[in-house]
């Protein structure tokens, strides 16, 4: 009888556990240890829960612990693993329990960055990563805060700022870069900045948080920026995340970019016997540069969990494995109110850092035939390599229906296409949906012209 232990009960962990439960004999145990109370939930939906667009946390849960248990998984919530003992092949919980394993799957996720600043541990200074975090923000909103400060304007910072705007709360966003959402090019970031300010947000760019002022009860009352104090009843940290890999590192397992656990293409932890890892706690490979990267997204976590299950089952059942995880092309999408923002591949500086000679073009076009009454606009920025003419990256900012245009570019990147190839793609056209040249192809044609024959 095999003993499979999974640490972590969200996307990667439960994806692996559910698939293994279907493939392994009933006599094999699949045990999942989850330190929280929820499983299989959408952390990406938290800002929309906070905004009131999603009614409750339950709506963000794809499968409850009870459903997993009915499917034969030994799922133990509120169970935190504090030690992995590789020599004894067991994990130790905070309650003192020792659980042996033949196979260990680590899916511990990521955690919000909390800078070491004066007052950072004050009440009312919250990160947003789990449903418990989202509930804490909603409970804070029940106290009717007048001033909210969001620190950082990445995906979470931007989406949380929108949530507060929707609720009619005075909101300030502090960003140390020159524009918000610094993973896109500055020219596109300026469009995002204009939209944020037009919706009433006080956006402070090129600004660094120096600390937090607390009242006599230890609750935040202000954020110190550039020598002045911004009033704040609630602070949300949107500074990004790091891999939650301390448990693995303490056991001697290898970690890399942003603390991500190092695995091979089958999600096996490098140098470890029958230990796999998946999800936001691992580093992966960028398919354009072939370099390691940490990119925590639920899309990757679910796929990696599927790969883990396939390889674990193949190992235990002595069958050939079918799946590997090929890496990522850094595709992501978000929005701020009516403005959609998406990107895939490399930006200009990323391309230079990777050794490419980038050519960058930017075009403005419509999201459908320009004569259609509801036509909107978008800006598409495209990066290509001068020598090989290879597509390196695409970024899109625009009105409704603009964001998902990036998927065609992501597919082209994964296929290693040149901009000439992209121009000749057979993409869908009808006036209500696109102009005769897709916006991505319009940008590719501009790149072809810039590169010359």
Coordinates of N, CA and C in Angstrom, one line a residue, residues 10-155:
X10 N -4.6 23.7 -2.3 CA -5.3 24.5 -3.3 C -5.0 24.0 -4.7
X11 N -4.8 24.8 -5.7 CA -4.8 24.4 -7.1 C -3.9 23.3 -7.4
X12 N -2.6 23.4 -7.1 CA -1.6 22.4 -7.5 C -1.8 21.1 -6.7
X13 N -2.0 21.3 -5.4 CA -2.1 20.1 -4.5 C -3.3 19.3 -4.7
X14 N -4.5 20.0 -4.8 CA -5.7 19.3 -5.0 C -5.8 18.7 -6.4
X15 N -5.3 19.4 -7.4 CA -5.3 18.9 -8.8 C -4.5 17.6 -8.8
X16 N -3.4 17.5 -8.2 CA -2.6 16.3 -8.1 C -3.3 15.2 -7.3
X17 N -3.8 15.6 -6.1 CA -4.5 14.6 -5.3 C -5.7 14.0 -5.9
X18 N -6.5 14.8 -6.6 CA -7.8 14.3 -7.2 C -7.4 13.4 -8.3
X19 N -6.4 13.8 -9.2 CA -6.1 12.9 -10.3 C -5.5 11.6 -9.8
X20 N -4.7 11.6 -8.7 CA -4.1 10.4 -8.2 C -5.2 9.5 -7.6
X21 N -6.1 10.1 -6.9 CA -7.2 9.3 -6.3 C -7.9 8.5 -7.4
X22 N -8.1 9.1 -8.6 CA -8.8 8.4 -9.7 C -7.9 7.3 -10.3
X23 N -6.6 7.4 -10.2 CA -5.8 6.5 -10.9 C -5.2 5.4 -10.0
X24 N -5.0 5.7 -8.8 CA -4.4 4.7 -7.9 C -5.4 3.7 -7.3
X25 N -5.0 2.5 -7.0 CA -5.9 1.6 -6.3 C -6.5 2.1 -5.0
X26 N -7.7 1.7 -4.6 CA -8.3 2.2 -3.4 C -7.5 1.9 -2.2
X27 N -6.7 0.9 -2.2 CA -5.8 0.6 -1.1 C -4.7 1.6 -0.8
X28 N -4.4 2.4 -1.9 CA -3.3 3.4 -1.7 C -3.9 4.6 -1.1
X29 N -3.2 5.2 -0.1 CA -3.7 6.4 0.6 C -3.2 7.6 -0.1
X30 N -4.1 8.6 -0.2 CA -3.8 9.9 -0.7 C -4.2 10.9 0.4
X31 N -3.2 11.4 1.1 CA -3.5 12.3 2.3 C -3.1 13.7 1.9
X32 N -4.0 14.7 2.1 CA -3.7 16.1 1.9 C -3.7 16.8 3.2
X33 N -2.7 17.6 3.5 CA -2.6 18.4 4.7 C -2.6 19.8 4.4
X34 N -3.7 20.5 4.8 CA -3.9 21.9 4.4 C -4.0 22.7 5.7
X35 N -3.2 23.8 5.8 CA -3.2 24.5 7.0 C -4.4 25.4 7.2
X36 N -5.1 25.7 6.1 CA -6.3 26.6 6.3 C -7.6 25.8 6.3
X37 N -8.7 26.5 6.1 CA -10.0 25.8 6.2 C -10.6 25.6 4.8
X38 N -10.0 26.2 3.8 CA -10.6 26.1 2.4 C -9.7 25.3 1.5
X39 N -10.3 24.7 0.5 CA -9.5 24.0 -0.5 C -10.0 24.4 -1.9
X40 N -9.1 24.2 -2.9 CA -9.5 24.4 -4.3 C -10.3 25.7 -4.6
X41 N -9.7 26.8 -4.2 CA -10.4 28.1 -4.4 C -9.6 29.0 -5.3
X42 N -10.3 30.0 -5.8 CA -9.7 31.0 -6.7 C -9.2 32.2 -5.9
X43 N -7.9 32.3 -5.7 CA -7.4 33.5 -5.0 C -7.5 34.7 -5.9
X44 N -7.5 34.4 -7.3 CA -7.6 35.5 -8.2 C -8.9 36.2 -8.1
X45 N -9.9 35.6 -7.6 CA -11.3 36.2 -7.5 C -11.5 37.0 -6.2
X46 N -10.5 37.1 -5.3 CA -10.6 37.8 -4.1 C -10.9 39.3 -4.3
X47 N -10.2 40.0 -5.2 CA -10.6 41.4 -5.4 C -12.0 41.6 -5.8
X48 N -12.6 40.7 -6.5 CA -14.0 40.9 -7.0 C -15.0 40.5 -5.9
X49 N -14.5 39.7 -5.0 CA -15.3 39.4 -3.7 C -15.3 40.7 -2.9
X50 N -14.1 41.3 -2.7 CA -14.0 42.5 -1.9 C -14.8 43.6 -2.5
X51 N -14.8 43.7 -3.9 CA -15.6 44.7 -4.5 C -17.1 44.5 -4.4
X52 N -17.5 43.3 -4.1 CA -19.0 43.0 -4.0 C -19.5 42.4 -5.2
X53 N -18.7 42.2 -6.3 CA -19.2 41.6 -7.5 C -19.4 40.1 -7.3
X54 N -18.6 39.5 -6.4 CA -18.8 38.1 -6.0 C -19.4 38.1 -4.6
X55 N -20.5 37.4 -4.5 CA -21.3 37.5 -3.2 C -20.6 37.0 -2.0
X56 N -19.9 35.8 -2.1 CA -19.3 35.2 -0.9 C -18.1 34.4 -1.2
X57 N -17.3 34.0 -0.2 CA -16.2 33.2 -0.4 C -16.6 31.8 -1.0
X58 N -17.7 31.4 -0.7 CA -18.2 30.1 -1.2 C -18.2 30.0 -2.7
X59 N -18.5 31.2 -3.3 CA -18.6 31.3 -4.8 C -17.2 31.1 -5.4
X60 N -16.1 31.3 -4.6 CA -14.8 31.2 -5.2 C -14.2 29.8 -5.0
X61 N -15.0 28.9 -4.3 CA -14.5 27.6 -4.0 C -15.0 26.6 -5.1
X62 N -14.0 26.0 -5.8 CA -14.4 25.0 -6.9 C -14.9 23.7 -6.3
X63 N -14.2 23.3 -5.2 CA -14.6 22.0 -4.6 C -14.3 22.1 -3.1
X64 N -15.3 21.8 -2.3 CA -15.1 21.9 -0.8 C -14.3 20.7 -0.3
X65 N -13.8 20.9 1.0 CA -13.2 19.7 1.6 C -14.1 18.5 1.7
X66 N -15.4 18.7 2.0 CA -16.3 17.6 2.1 C -16.4 16.9 0.7
X67 N -16.4 17.6 -0.4 CA -16.5 17.0 -1.7 C -15.3 16.1 -2.0
X68 N -14.1 16.7 -1.6 CA -12.9 15.9 -1.8 C -12.9 14.6 -0.9
X69 N -13.4 14.7 0.3 CA -13.4 13.6 1.1 C -14.3 12.5 0.6
X70 N -15.5 13.0 0.1 CA -16.4 12.0 -0.5 C -15.8 11.3 -1.7
X71 N -14.8 11.9 -2.3 CA -14.1 11.3 -3.5 C -13.0 10.4 -3.0
X72 N -12.8 10.2 -1.7 CA -11.8 9.2 -1.3 C -10.5 9.8 -0.8
X73 N -10.4 11.1 -0.8 CA -9.1 11.8 -0.4 C -9.2 12.0 1.1
X74 N -8.1 11.6 1.8 CA -8.0 11.9 3.3 C -7.5 13.3 3.4
X75 N -8.4 14.2 3.4 CA -8.1 15.6 3.5 C -8.2 16.2 4.9
X76 N -7.1 16.7 5.4 CA -7.1 17.2 6.8 C -6.9 18.7 6.8
X77 N -7.9 19.5 7.0 CA -7.8 21.0 7.0 C -7.3 21.4 8.4
X78 N -6.9 22.7 8.5 CA -6.4 23.3 9.8 C -5.2 22.4 10.3
X79 N -4.4 21.9 9.4 CA -3.3 21.0 9.7 C -2.0 21.6 9.1
X80 N -1.2 22.2 9.9 CA 0.0 22.8 9.3 C 1.2 21.9 9.5
X81 N 1.9 21.7 8.4 CA 3.2 20.9 8.5 C 4.3 21.9 8.8
X82 N 5.1 21.5 9.8 CA 6.2 22.3 10.3 C 7.5 21.8 10.0
X83 N 7.6 20.5 9.7 CA 8.9 19.9 9.4 C 8.7 18.8 8.4
X84 N 9.7 18.7 7.4 CA 9.8 17.5 6.6 C 11.1 16.8 6.9
X85 N 11.0 15.5 7.3 CA 12.1 14.7 7.7 C 12.4 13.7 6.6
X86 N 13.3 14.1 5.7 CA 13.6 13.3 4.5 C 14.2 11.9 4.9
X87 N 15.0 11.9 6.0 CA 15.6 10.6 6.3 C 14.6 9.6 6.9
X88 N 13.7 10.1 7.7 CA 12.7 9.2 8.3 C 11.5 9.1 7.3
X89 N 11.4 9.9 6.2 CA 10.3 9.8 5.3 C 9.0 10.1 6.0
X90 N 9.0 11.2 6.7 CA 7.7 11.6 7.4 C 7.7 13.1 7.5
X91 N 6.4 13.6 7.7 CA 6.2 15.1 8.0 C 5.7 15.2 9.4
X92 N 6.0 16.3 10.0 CA 5.6 16.6 11.4 C 4.6 17.8 11.3
X93 N 3.5 17.7 12.0 CA 2.5 18.8 12.0 C 2.7 19.6 13.3
X94 N 2.1 20.8 13.3 CA 2.1 21.7 14.4 C 1.5 21.0 15.7
X95 N 0.6 20.1 15.4 CA -0.1 19.4 16.5 C 0.8 18.2 17.1
X96 N 1.9 18.0 16.5 CA 2.8 17.0 17.0 C 2.6 15.6 16.3
X97 N 1.8 15.6 15.3 CA 1.6 14.3 14.6 C 2.7 14.0 13.6
X98 N 3.1 12.8 13.5 CA 4.1 12.3 12.5 C 3.4 11.5 11.5
X99 N 3.5 11.9 10.2 CA 2.8 11.1 9.1 C 3.9 10.7 8.1
X100 N 4.0 9.4 8.0 CA 4.9 8.8 7.0 C 4.5 8.9 5.6
X101 N 5.4 8.9 4.7 CA 5.1 9.0 3.3 C 6.1 8.1 2.4
X102 N 5.5 7.6 1.4 CA 6.3 6.9 0.3 C 6.6 8.0 -0.7
X103 N 5.6 8.8 -1.0 CA 5.6 9.8 -2.0 C 5.2 11.1 -1.3
X104 N 6.0 12.2 -1.5 CA 5.6 13.5 -1.0 C 5.5 14.5 -2.1
X105 N 4.4 15.2 -2.1 CA 4.1 16.3 -3.0 C 4.0 17.6 -2.3
X106 N 4.8 18.6 -2.6 CA 4.9 19.9 -1.9 C 4.2 20.9 -2.8
X107 N 3.1 21.5 -2.3 CA 2.3 22.4 -3.0 C 1.9 23.5 -2.0
X108 N 2.9 24.2 -1.5 CA 2.7 25.1 -0.4 C 2.4 26.6 -0.8
X109 N 2.4 26.8 -2.1 CA 1.9 28.1 -2.6 C 2.9 29.2 -2.5
X110 N 2.4 30.4 -2.4 CA 3.2 31.6 -2.3 C 2.7 32.5 -1.1
X111 N 3.4 33.5 -0.7 CA 3.0 34.3 0.4 C 3.3 35.8 0.0
X112 N 2.4 36.7 0.4 CA 2.7 38.2 0.1 C 3.9 38.7 0.7
X113 N 4.6 39.5 -0.1 CA 5.8 40.2 0.5 C 5.4 41.2 1.5
X114 N 6.1 41.2 2.6 CA 5.9 42.2 3.7 C 7.2 42.8 4.0
X115 N 7.5 44.1 3.6 CA 8.8 44.7 3.8 C 9.0 44.9 5.3
X116 N 10.3 44.8 5.6 CA 10.7 45.1 7.0 C 10.8 46.6 7.3
X117 N 9.6 47.2 7.6 CA 9.5 48.6 7.8 C 8.9 48.9 9.2
X118 N 9.2 50.0 9.8 CA 8.6 50.4 11.1 C 7.0 50.3 11.0
X119 N 6.4 49.6 11.9 CA 5.0 49.5 12.0 C 4.3 48.5 11.1
X120 N 5.1 47.7 10.4 CA 4.5 46.8 9.4 C 3.6 45.7 10.0
X121 N 3.8 45.4 11.3 CA 3.0 44.4 12.0 C 1.7 45.0 12.6
X122 N 1.4 46.3 12.3 CA 0.2 46.9 12.9 C -1.1 46.3 12.4
X123 N -2.1 46.4 13.2 CA -3.4 45.9 12.7 C -3.9 46.8 11.6
X124 N -4.6 46.2 10.6 CA -5.1 46.9 9.5 C -4.1 47.0 8.3
X125 N -3.0 46.3 8.4 CA -2.0 46.2 7.3 C -2.1 44.8 6.8
X126 N -2.7 44.6 5.6 CA -3.1 43.3 5.2 C -2.5 43.0 3.8
X127 N -2.1 41.7 3.6 CA -1.8 41.1 2.3 C -3.1 40.4 1.8
X128 N -3.0 40.1 0.5 CA -4.2 39.4 -0.1 C -3.6 38.2 -0.9
X129 N -3.7 37.0 -0.3 CA -3.3 35.8 -1.0 C -4.3 34.7 -0.8
X130 N -4.9 34.6 0.3 CA -5.8 33.5 0.6 C -7.2 34.0 0.9
X131 N -8.2 33.1 0.9 CA -9.5 33.5 1.3 C -9.6 34.1 2.7
X132 N -8.7 33.6 3.6 CA -8.7 34.2 4.9 C -8.2 35.6 4.8
X133 N -7.3 35.9 3.9 CA -6.9 37.3 3.8 C -8.0 38.2 3.2
X134 N -8.7 37.6 2.3 CA -9.9 38.3 1.7 C -10.9 38.6 2.7
X135 N -11.2 37.6 3.6 CA -12.2 37.8 4.7 C -11.7 38.9 5.6
X136 N -10.4 39.0 5.9 CA -9.9 40.0 6.8 C -10.1 41.4 6.2
X137 N -9.9 41.5 4.9 CA -10.1 42.8 4.2 C -11.6 43.2 4.3
X138 N -12.5 42.2 4.1 CA -13.9 42.5 4.1 C -14.4 42.9 5.5
X139 N -13.8 42.2 6.5 CA -14.1 42.6 7.9 C -13.6 44.0 8.3
X140 N -12.4 44.3 7.7 CA -11.9 45.7 7.9 C -12.8 46.7 7.2
X141 N -13.4 46.4 6.1 CA -14.3 47.3 5.4 C -15.6 47.5 6.2
X142 N -16.0 46.6 7.0 CA -17.2 46.7 7.8 C -17.0 47.8 8.9
X143 N -15.8 48.2 9.1 CA -15.5 49.3 10.1 C -15.6 50.7 9.4
X144 N -16.0 50.7 8.1 CA -16.2 51.9 7.3 C -14.9 52.8 7.3
X145 N -13.8 52.3 6.8 CA -12.6 53.1 6.6 C -12.9 54.3 5.7
X146 N -12.3 55.4 6.0 CA -12.4 56.6 5.1 C -11.2 56.7 4.1
X147 N -10.1 56.2 4.5 CA -8.9 56.3 3.7 C -8.2 54.9 3.6
X148 N -8.0 54.5 2.4 CA -7.3 53.2 2.1 C -6.1 53.5 1.3
X149 N -5.0 52.9 1.7 CA -3.7 53.1 0.9 C -3.3 51.7 0.4
X150 N -3.1 51.6 -0.9 CA -2.6 50.3 -1.5 C -1.2 50.6 -1.8
X151 N -0.3 49.7 -1.3 CA 1.1 49.8 -1.5 C 1.5 48.8 -2.6
X152 N 1.9 49.4 -3.8 CA 2.2 48.6 -4.9 C 1.1 48.5 -5.9
X153 N 1.5 48.5 -7.2 CA 0.4 48.5 -8.2 C 0.7 47.4 -9.3
X154 N 1.0 46.3 -8.8 CA 1.0 45.1 -9.6 C -0.4 44.6 -9.8
X155 N -0.5 43.3 -10.2 CA -1.9 42.8 -10.5 C -2.8 43.0 -9.3

